[in-house]
Amino acid sequence: MEINKLERYWLIAVGITLGAFTAATILAVTVFGIRLPAPVERIDPQRLEQTIFANPGVRKIADNRYEAVIVARSWAFDAGPEAGNPAVLRFPRGSQVTFYVTSKDVMHGFQIEKHTLNLELVPGQIARATANFNRPGTYHIICNHYCGAGHQVMYGVIIVE
Amino acid sequence: MASVTYPQTFETPATPTTLKLAKREQAMIGAHIIAALVALMFGIFMGPFQTFHRSPTFVQYFPTIPVFTFYYQAVTAHGVMNALFFTTFFIIGFCYFVVERSLQRPIKSTPMGWAAFASMALGLVFMLFVLLTMPQQSAVLYTFYPPMIAPALFYIGLVLLALGSWLASANIFLTYRDWKREHPNERVPLAVFAILVNFIVWCVATIGVALEIVFMLLPASLGILRVTDPQLARTLFWFFGHPLVYFWLLPAYVSWYTMLPRQAGGKLFSEPLARVAFIMFVVFSVPVGVHHQFSDPGISASSKGIQTLLTLIVSIPSFMTAFNVGAALENAARNRGAKTLFDWPFKQKWNDPVVAAQLSGMLLFIAGGFSGLINASAQLNATIHNTSWVPAHFHQTLGGGVTLTYIGILYWLLPAIRGRALFSKKAALAQVFTWLIGMTLFGLAMGEAGLQGVPRRALTSQAPYLTPAGAFWMDVTAVSGVILLISSILLYVNIIGTLFFSRQPMPAADVPIETVSGDRTSPLWFERWGIWLGILGILLLISYGPVIAEVLDFQEGWNILRFMPTSNAPMP
Ligand code: HEM
Ligand SMILES: [Cu+2]
Ligand SMILES: [Cu+2]
């Protein structure tokens, strides 16, 4: 089989482009440490009271470092009684927050507006991710995974002061 | 069974005659195409109404939108009917046509063909029944993730569709086997080669979703199983859900590679390289489904990384297609007198609806290809995952490239089946260009909204978090919905007109079909399918072995069936 010269050049160009993409991806993961969600632990969504999700809420763990434990359910993000409904979370500017989120019923989504934090909440799995909040402002936490008739009213608020 | 001889009237374009289909060919293919059009009708008209539902301004002036007042019911009907039923029926009907005509023989078994059709048609009836009568419970979308569980009829409809499609695949494989026995040293025509690839991909991919439905969802829906595992279900779904897009795309490629060059007045640049591209689809299109699960908590980053690399590889055959088909179109334009470097795109037959539809589809598909590369890059994915960007992307690819190509095919296939000319060429052209404009605007507006954080599949007009920018883009989407509504009406005017009111006989040269392989250079071992399936098997082990192990969670002892199914939650 014969490959035409022009087509060969085209294939080489495609190969180089994709090679560059591949290298970028490998670098992103190995050198720059970009993290995708990975398994944390499996839990029984019917017995959240036996897990860290027994008392949802925000805890300060060090200077500028917080841990937020949140339970998603149809149709609210429960971050403890203090946060209210819809949940309002406040962080000082420059803080780093690690979110631990799970669902107690169907699948939900956890997307922070204008941010790269975007998690699928799968019942039985803990979703964990860390976010930095450097710019002051109000950001919505949006449920971006269809979860029933009230899906569109499921949200929370993050206020960076 | 008596074999049918095919009148090759289409080989003599000098005297305009009609393409005569054998009676049983006409009935079988016609039934599939009509069923496809029924499914599409239920799906397509939901689209504009969804854009209206999502637009705050529209809802303010028209608080009740008559059709499908429950938004999530409309999205479910739209996705299930368009993406699953319309495509499957259309593809099978079209592929029967190509296989019968190219190999010059009827498909292996007519009774089996009708059994397959009956199964799929019953599936369509069940699905429509459950979607129309149980708006809340059946609104689980075309991805139907547990633990949200739909009525059993929903899954039975899907099972019947899959069963029928497997029978149809078997019929096509057996027809090919018979042909090959009689022509051991010939290369199968390119169109059939591609169709074999398509059905191989389909049969492998549907194993995933069949396991999910038969062992998890249907028993849960019937109350036999009290537990389910959402992470496993999602993985099985996307094992199917990604190759599904190639199942939609490859028949469009069949048209671009083997019919469009002739319709446009040129010839294909390289047939052997087309075969290489299709073989790459067999091997690489299935093992990449996890790129839809970058945000899932239950799958490790390394598994996601492996599948990202494979995803990049599967873009190579599409790049090859762009070159090959692009060169064919340039050749066509040069034949028509194009001289300069950049005038050939304009010297195409833009006034022929069959060609214009496919070219417009390609334009949208190019945009879709680029937004797809963005989706595939894990890091960028996090900014757009589950936002309106995603429907923007697949309306450029599926709703644009694929659907417009199918419509282009329909504009000659429907007349061929009916034996009558297209009802109105003008209406067809208006339909094509309104679709192109509408989908371009839709893609822009939904894409822009996605970047603003507007989620997909949400009744955004009622969402308390919608920002002014998000609301603006949703209103723009509704404008594109109006344009697309006009386009959809034109489409159905032409379909009904061609079926019932057209009186002119069908012009001859309009049916492009290759009956022999023009290619004598590609190696015969390209058709040793065992090799490709073997490589695919190995790749699946590498790419899905670790994923399934993680999802099943071996450390905890195969304890996969632990979680209660929850049905659709009630209104707040
Ligand atoms: C008349 C033109 C069309 C319009 C105005 C339209 C509009 C829409 C809208 C507004 C959505 C919902 C987006 C969301 O809420 O996230 C949607 C979803 C969808 N559309 Fe279309 N669409 C059209 C044609 C098509 C066609 C022809 C196909 C496929 C053959 C298609 C396949 C889909 C699919 C698969 C979904 C996703 C459903 C889901 O997420 O569950 N659409 N479309
Ligand atoms: Cu939710
Ligand atoms: Cu939701």
PDB file of N, CA and C and ligand atoms in Angstrom, chain A residues 75 107-109 143-148 151-152 154, ligand 3:
ATOM      1  N   TRP A  75     -33.138  18.610  47.816  1.00  0.00           N
ATOM      2  CA  TRP A  75     -32.402  19.421  46.903  1.00  0.00           C
ATOM      3  C   TRP A  75     -31.700  20.513  47.676  1.00  0.00           C
ATOM      4  N   MET A 107     -27.570  10.815  42.471  1.00  0.00           N
ATOM      5  CA  MET A 107     -26.358  11.521  42.084  1.00  0.00           C
ATOM      6  C   MET A 107     -26.611  13.025  42.071  1.00  0.00           C
ATOM      7  N   HIS A 108     -25.615  13.775  42.505  1.00  0.00           N
ATOM      8  CA  HIS A 108     -25.669  15.237  42.417  1.00  0.00           C
ATOM      9  C   HIS A 108     -24.352  15.716  41.822  1.00  0.00           C
ATOM     10  N   GLY A 109     -24.288  17.017  41.584  1.00  0.00           N
ATOM     11  CA  GLY A 109     -23.042  17.605  41.109  1.00  0.00           C
ATOM     12  C   GLY A 109     -22.596  18.688  42.087  1.00  0.00           C
ATOM     13  N   CYS A 143     -25.522  22.557  41.797  1.00  0.00           N
ATOM     14  CA  CYS A 143     -25.711  21.137  41.516  1.00  0.00           C
ATOM     15  C   CYS A 143     -25.857  21.014  40.009  1.00  0.00           C
ATOM     16  N   ASN A 144     -24.864  20.435  39.352  1.00  0.00           N
ATOM     17  CA  ASN A 144     -24.906  20.376  37.890  1.00  0.00           C
ATOM     18  C   ASN A 144     -25.194  18.975  37.383  1.00  0.00           C
ATOM     19  N   HIS A 145     -25.737  18.167  38.247  1.00  0.00           N
ATOM     20  CA  HIS A 145     -26.106  16.815  37.804  1.00  0.00           C
ATOM     21  C   HIS A 145     -27.577  16.599  38.128  1.00  0.00           C
ATOM     22  N   TYR A 146     -28.381  16.346  37.101  1.00  0.00           N
ATOM     23  CA  TYR A 146     -29.827  16.212  37.294  1.00  0.00           C
ATOM     24  C   TYR A 146     -30.161  15.283  38.457  1.00  0.00           C
ATOM     25  N   CYS A 147     -30.974  15.795  39.401  1.00  0.00           N
ATOM     26  CA  CYS A 147     -31.255  15.011  40.606  1.00  0.00           C
ATOM     27  C   CYS A 147     -32.732  15.032  40.936  1.00  0.00           C
ATOM     28  N   GLY A 148     -33.594  15.274  39.966  1.00  0.00           N
ATOM     29  CA  GLY A 148     -35.032  15.233  40.237  1.00  0.00           C
ATOM     30  C   GLY A 148     -35.693  16.564  39.968  1.00  0.00           C
ATOM     31  N   HIS A 151     -34.185  19.970  40.890  1.00  0.00           N
ATOM     32  CA  HIS A 151     -32.750  20.108  40.574  1.00  0.00           C
ATOM     33  C   HIS A 151     -32.311  21.561  40.448  1.00  0.00           C
ATOM     34  N   GLN A 152     -33.156  22.370  39.781  1.00  0.00           N
ATOM     35  CA  GLN A 152     -32.718  23.737  39.494  1.00  0.00           C
ATOM     36  C   GLN A 152     -32.668  24.643  40.722  1.00  0.00           C
ATOM     37  N   MET A 154     -31.283  23.664  43.593  1.00  0.00           N
ATOM     38  CA  MET A 154     -30.261  23.129  44.507  1.00  0.00           C
ATOM     39  C   MET A 154     -28.962  23.903  44.335  1.00  0.00           C
TER      40      MET A 154
HETATM   41 CU    CU C   3     -29.262  18.562  40.799  1.00  0.00          CU
END
